[in-house]
Coordinates of C-alpha atoms in Angstrom, one line a residue:
M9 CA -0.2 0.0 0.0
Q10 CA 1.3 3.2 -0.9
L11 CA 0.9 6.7 0.9
T12 CA 0.3 9.9 -0.7
L13 CA 0.6 13.8 0.7
G14 CA -2.6 15.3 -1.1
P15 CA -2.6 19.1 -1.9
V16 CA -2.6 21.4 0.5
L17 CA -6.5 22.6 1.1
F18 CA -6.3 25.4 3.5
G19 CA -5.2 29.1 2.7
W20 CA -1.6 28.8 4.3
Q21 CA 0.8 31.9 3.5
R22 CA 4.0 31.4 1.5
Q23 CA 6.5 30.5 4.1
Q24 CA 4.5 28.1 5.9
L25 CA 4.0 26.0 2.5
L26 CA 7.6 26.3 1.8
D27 CA 8.4 24.7 5.4
F28 CA 6.0 22.1 5.1
Y29 CA 7.2 20.8 1.9
A30 CA 10.6 20.8 3.4
E31 CA 9.6 18.7 6.4
M32 CA 7.7 16.5 4.2
A33 CA 10.6 15.5 2.2
S34 CA 12.1 13.2 4.7
Q35 CA 8.7 11.7 5.4
P36 CA 8.0 7.8 4.0
L37 CA 5.4 8.7 1.6
D38 CA 5.5 7.3 -2.4
V39 CA 3.6 10.6 -3.8
I40 CA 3.3 14.3 -3.0
Y41 CA 0.7 16.5 -4.5
L42 CA 1.3 20.2 -4.7
G43 CA -0.8 23.1 -6.2
E44 CA -3.9 25.0 -5.1
T45 CA -7.6 23.6 -5.8
V46 CA -9.8 25.4 -3.4
C47 CA -9.3 29.0 -4.4
S48 CA -7.7 30.8 -7.5
K49 CA -7.2 33.9 -5.2
R50 CA -5.0 31.8 -2.9
R51 CA -1.4 32.9 -4.9
A52 CA 1.0 32.5 -1.8
L53 CA 2.8 30.0 -4.4
S54 CA 2.0 30.4 -8.2
L55 CA 2.4 27.9 -10.8
D56 CA 6.1 28.6 -11.3
D57 CA 6.8 28.3 -7.6
W58 CA 5.2 25.4 -7.6
L59 CA 6.9 23.7 -10.3
G60 CA 10.2 25.1 -8.8
L61 CA 9.5 23.7 -5.2
A62 CA 8.5 20.3 -7.3
R63 CA 12.3 20.4 -9.0
D64 CA 13.6 20.9 -5.1
L65 CA 11.5 18.0 -3.7
R66 CA 12.9 15.9 -6.5
E67 CA 16.3 16.2 -5.6
A68 CA 15.4 15.3 -2.0
C69 CA 13.2 12.8 -2.0
S70 CA 12.0 9.9 -4.1
A71 CA 8.2 10.5 -4.0
E72 CA 6.6 11.0 -7.2
L73 CA 5.4 14.6 -7.8
V74 CA 1.5 15.3 -8.9
I75 CA 0.2 19.0 -9.2
S76 CA -3.1 19.4 -8.9
G77 CA -5.8 22.0 -10.6
L78 CA -8.4 23.9 -9.1
T79 CA -11.9 21.7 -8.4
L80 CA -14.3 24.8 -9.0
L81 CA -13.6 27.3 -12.3
E82 CA -15.7 30.5 -11.9
A83 CA -13.8 32.6 -14.9
A84 CA -12.0 32.8 -18.2
S85 CA -9.0 33.9 -16.5
E86 CA -9.0 30.5 -14.0
L87 CA -9.7 28.3 -17.2
S88 CA -6.9 30.0 -18.9
S89 CA -4.4 29.4 -16.2
L90 CA -5.6 25.6 -16.1
R91 CA -4.6 25.4 -19.5
R92 CA -1.3 26.4 -18.7
L93 CA -1.2 23.9 -15.4
C94 CA -2.3 20.9 -17.7
D95 CA 0.8 22.3 -20.3
N96 CA 3.3 22.1 -17.6
G97 CA 5.3 19.6 -19.3
E98 CA 6.9 18.3 -15.9
L99 CA 4.5 16.7 -13.4
M100 CA 1.4 14.4 -13.9
V101 CA -2.1 16.6 -13.4
E102 CA -4.5 15.4 -10.6
A103 CA -8.1 17.0 -12.7
N104 CA -10.5 18.3 -10.3
D105 CA -12.6 19.7 -13.2
L106 CA -13.8 18.7 -16.4
A107 CA -12.0 21.2 -18.2
A108 CA -8.8 19.4 -16.9
V109 CA -9.9 15.9 -18.2
Q110 CA -10.7 17.9 -21.7
F111 CA -7.2 19.5 -21.9
L112 CA -5.4 16.8 -21.0
A113 CA -7.4 14.3 -23.4
A114 CA -6.5 16.7 -26.1
K115 CA -2.8 16.2 -25.2
G116 CA -3.3 12.6 -25.0
V117 CA -1.2 12.7 -21.5
G118 CA -2.4 10.5 -18.4
F119 CA -3.7 11.9 -15.1
V120 CA -5.3 11.3 -11.7
G121 CA -8.8 11.6 -11.6
G122 CA -9.3 13.6 -8.4
A123 CA -12.4 12.8 -6.1
A124 CA -14.5 16.1 -7.1
L125 CA -15.2 14.1 -10.4
N126 CA -18.5 11.8 -10.6
I127 CA -16.8 8.6 -10.8
Y128 CA -19.1 6.2 -9.3
N129 CA -19.3 2.8 -11.2
G130 CA -17.2 0.7 -13.7
H131 CA -18.9 2.2 -16.6
A132 CA -18.1 5.9 -15.7
L133 CA -14.2 4.7 -15.3
A134 CA -14.2 3.8 -18.1
E135 CA -15.1 6.5 -20.2
F136 CA -12.7 8.5 -18.2
T137 CA -9.6 6.0 -18.7
A138 CA -10.5 6.1 -22.1
C139 CA -9.6 9.8 -21.8
G140 CA -6.3 9.0 -20.0
L141 CA -7.4 8.4 -16.5
Q142 CA -4.6 6.3 -14.7
R143 CA -5.3 6.8 -11.1
W144 CA -8.9 7.1 -9.7
V145 CA -9.6 9.0 -6.4
P146 CA -13.4 7.8 -5.8
P147 CA -15.8 10.7 -4.5
V148 CA -14.8 10.5 -0.3
E149 CA -18.5 9.4 0.4
C150 CA -18.0 6.0 -1.4
S151 CA -17.7 3.1 0.6
A152 CA -15.7 0.1 0.6
E153 CA -18.5 -1.6 -1.0
L154 CA -19.4 0.8 -3.8
I155 CA -15.6 0.9 -4.7
R156 CA -15.1 -2.8 -4.7
L157 CA -18.4 -3.3 -6.9
A158 CA -17.1 -0.5 -9.3
R159 CA -13.7 -2.4 -9.5
A160 CA -15.4 -5.6 -10.5
Q161 CA -17.4 -4.0 -12.9
Y162 CA -14.6 -2.1 -15.0
L163 CA -12.9 -5.4 -15.2
E164 CA -15.9 -7.5 -16.9
L165 CA -15.9 -4.7 -19.6
A166 CA -14.0 -5.5 -22.7
D167 CA -12.2 -3.5 -24.7
V168 CA -10.9 -1.0 -22.0
P169 CA -7.7 0.1 -20.8
P170 CA -6.1 -1.7 -17.4
L171 CA -7.5 -1.1 -14.4
P172 CA -6.2 2.3 -13.2
Q173 CA -4.8 2.4 -9.6
I174 CA -7.3 3.3 -6.8
E175 CA -6.2 6.0 -4.1
V176 CA -8.8 6.7 -1.4
F177 CA -8.7 9.5 0.7
A178 CA -7.8 8.1 4.1
Y179 CA -7.2 10.8 6.6
G180 CA -8.3 14.5 6.8
H181 CA -11.1 16.9 7.2
L182 CA -13.2 15.3 3.9
P183 CA -14.0 18.1 1.2
L184 CA -17.7 17.7 1.2
A185 CA -18.9 20.7 -1.6
Y186 CA -17.6 24.0 -3.3
S187 CA -20.0 27.2 -3.7
A188 CA -19.6 30.1 -5.7
R189 CA -19.9 31.9 -2.2
C190 CA -17.0 32.4 -0.1
F191 CA -18.3 31.6 3.7
T192 CA -14.9 32.4 5.4
A193 CA -15.4 36.3 3.5
R194 CA -19.2 36.2 4.3
A195 CA -18.4 35.5 8.3
H196 CA -15.9 38.2 8.4
N197 CA -18.7 40.5 6.4
L198 CA -16.2 40.9 3.4
A199 CA -17.4 40.5 -0.1
K200 CA -15.7 37.7 -1.9
D201 CA -13.8 39.9 -4.5
D202 CA -12.3 42.0 -1.6
C203 CA -11.6 39.3 1.0
A204 CA -8.3 40.1 2.0
I205 CA -7.5 36.5 1.3
C206 CA -8.8 36.2 5.3
C207 CA -8.9 32.2 5.0
E208 CA -5.2 32.4 5.9
K209 CA -6.3 33.4 9.4
Y210 CA -7.6 30.2 9.6
P211 CA -4.9 27.4 8.9
E212 CA -7.4 24.2 9.7
G213 CA -10.4 26.3 8.7
M214 CA -13.4 27.8 10.2
N215 CA -16.0 25.5 12.9
M216 CA -19.5 26.1 12.0
L217 CA -21.3 24.7 14.8
S218 CA -24.8 23.5 14.9
Q219 CA -27.9 25.1 17.1
E220 CA -26.9 22.8 20.1
G221 CA -23.0 23.7 19.8
T222 CA -21.7 20.7 17.9
P223 CA -19.3 21.0 15.6
L224 CA -20.9 20.3 12.3
F225 CA -18.7 21.2 9.7
T226 CA -15.2 23.2 8.4
L227 CA -15.7 26.0 6.4
N228 CA -12.5 27.0 4.4
G229 CA -13.2 29.5 1.9
I230 CA -15.4 28.3 -0.9
Q231 CA -15.1 24.9 0.6
T232 CA -17.4 23.3 3.1
M233 CA -15.6 20.2 4.7
S234 CA -16.3 17.6 7.6
A235 CA -15.8 19.0 11.1
E236 CA -14.2 15.4 12.2
V237 CA -11.5 14.4 10.9
H238 CA -11.9 11.2 8.6
N239 CA -9.6 8.8 9.5
L240 CA -9.2 4.9 8.4
L241 CA -6.3 3.9 10.0
A242 CA -8.4 1.0 12.2
D243 CA -9.9 0.1 8.6
Y244 CA -6.9 -0.9 7.2
P245 CA -7.4 -4.4 6.9
S246 CA -10.4 -3.6 4.8
L247 CA -8.8 -1.6 1.9
P248 CA -6.9 -4.4 0.3
A249 CA -10.3 -6.2 0.1
A250 CA -11.8 -3.4 -2.0
G251 CA -8.7 -3.0 -4.3
V252 CA -7.3 -0.1 -2.9
D253 CA -3.7 0.7 -4.1
L254 CA -2.7 4.1 -2.4
L255 CA -4.0 6.0 0.4
R256 CA -4.3 9.8 0.4
L257 CA -3.1 12.1 3.9
S258 CA -4.4 15.3 3.6
P259 CA -2.7 17.7 4.9
R260 CA -3.0 19.5 8.6
A261 CA -1.0 22.6 10.1
Q262 CA 0.3 20.5 12.9
G263 CA 1.3 16.8 13.9
M264 CA 1.1 15.5 10.1
E265 CA 4.6 13.3 10.9
D266 CA 2.6 11.5 13.3
V267 CA -0.2 10.8 11.2
I268 CA 2.1 9.3 8.3
A269 CA 4.4 7.5 10.9
A270 CA 1.2 5.5 12.1
F271 CA 0.2 4.9 8.7
D272 CA 3.8 3.7 7.8
A273 CA 3.4 1.0 10.7
V274 CA 0.5 0.0 9.9
R275 CA 1.3 -1.0 6.3
N276 CA 4.7 -2.7 7.5
G277 CA 2.9 -5.0 9.6
G278 CA 2.1 -3.2 12.8
L279 CA -1.2 -4.1 14.2
P280 CA -3.7 -1.4 13.4
P281 CA -5.3 0.1 16.5
L282 CA -8.9 -0.9 17.5
A283 CA -10.1 2.7 17.4
V284 CA -9.1 5.8 16.5
E285 CA -9.6 9.6 16.6
G286 CA -12.1 10.8 13.7
C287 CA -14.9 9.6 11.7
N288 CA -15.5 6.7 9.2
G289 CA -19.0 6.4 8.5
Y290 CA -18.7 6.9 4.8
W291 CA -16.3 4.0 4.4
H292 CA -18.8 1.5 6.0
G293 CA -21.5 3.0 3.8
R294 CA -23.3 5.0 6.5
P295 CA -23.1 8.8 7.6
G296 CA -20.0 9.9 7.1
M297 CA -19.8 11.7 10.5
L298 CA -20.4 8.8 12.8
R299 CA -17.6 7.4 14.5
A300 CA -15.9 3.7 15.0
E301 CA -17.5 3.1 18.2
E302 CA -21.0 4.6 16.9
L303 CA -20.7 2.1 13.9
G304 CA -19.9 -1.0 15.7
V305 CA -16.5 -2.0 14.0
C306 CA -14.4 -1.0 16.9

């Protein structure tokens, strides 16, 4: 099982990003994703900066480097920037929007299909592999059974490319939805076009509480995320049976070394813990916010 580090989803400042990736270079990671996927107004690093960082990381570690594109495009300028990203000529691209799929398919280059693409069965997966998809990141709400069935259905199809790798979102705040509105700016009574990049004040997003005061969501600019951290560490034994090849760990501002070490220990033969912090309901085909103890699987 390979470990991947997903793109940073939060609005971190330039030095925080550079320091973070300098620390990640020494970690036992097989793939590192770079780039901005949430908001085009976050320009702490430009595309040229990301590519330069990739060159530095290539010298410092053996991990495969991938650059991720935006998930929700809202302007012609963003489409132009996405085309340039797809034309980077150095790194494989993670396509998080159909525009990126179209650009990459036209170029005839392989790509990673991100979790925001609506791929839920073998037939849909075949359509994307015909366009060049080489690695599939299922939508975060997919259960182990859904992924297993989609994989089996794909293998029954005739005249399709080899089954792509399957990469599951295994740790982090789940990216649930994207909106044309910026929730962080709205919380500060700021217009989206004049937001002052206020999301940089929240390196792990803003908590949104229910009327009872219970954490319900994490707001991250235009992105709505789970309040709980999704964690499949205790579910590790069920991952190979679903056909999973890679586990994606989504960056957090603190403690990523410990998270990576825990997953690395289990993939190298260590016993998975009976229970872990966070939620894992989606993996079991239940509401995503449920914890292991609520599911009766620990």
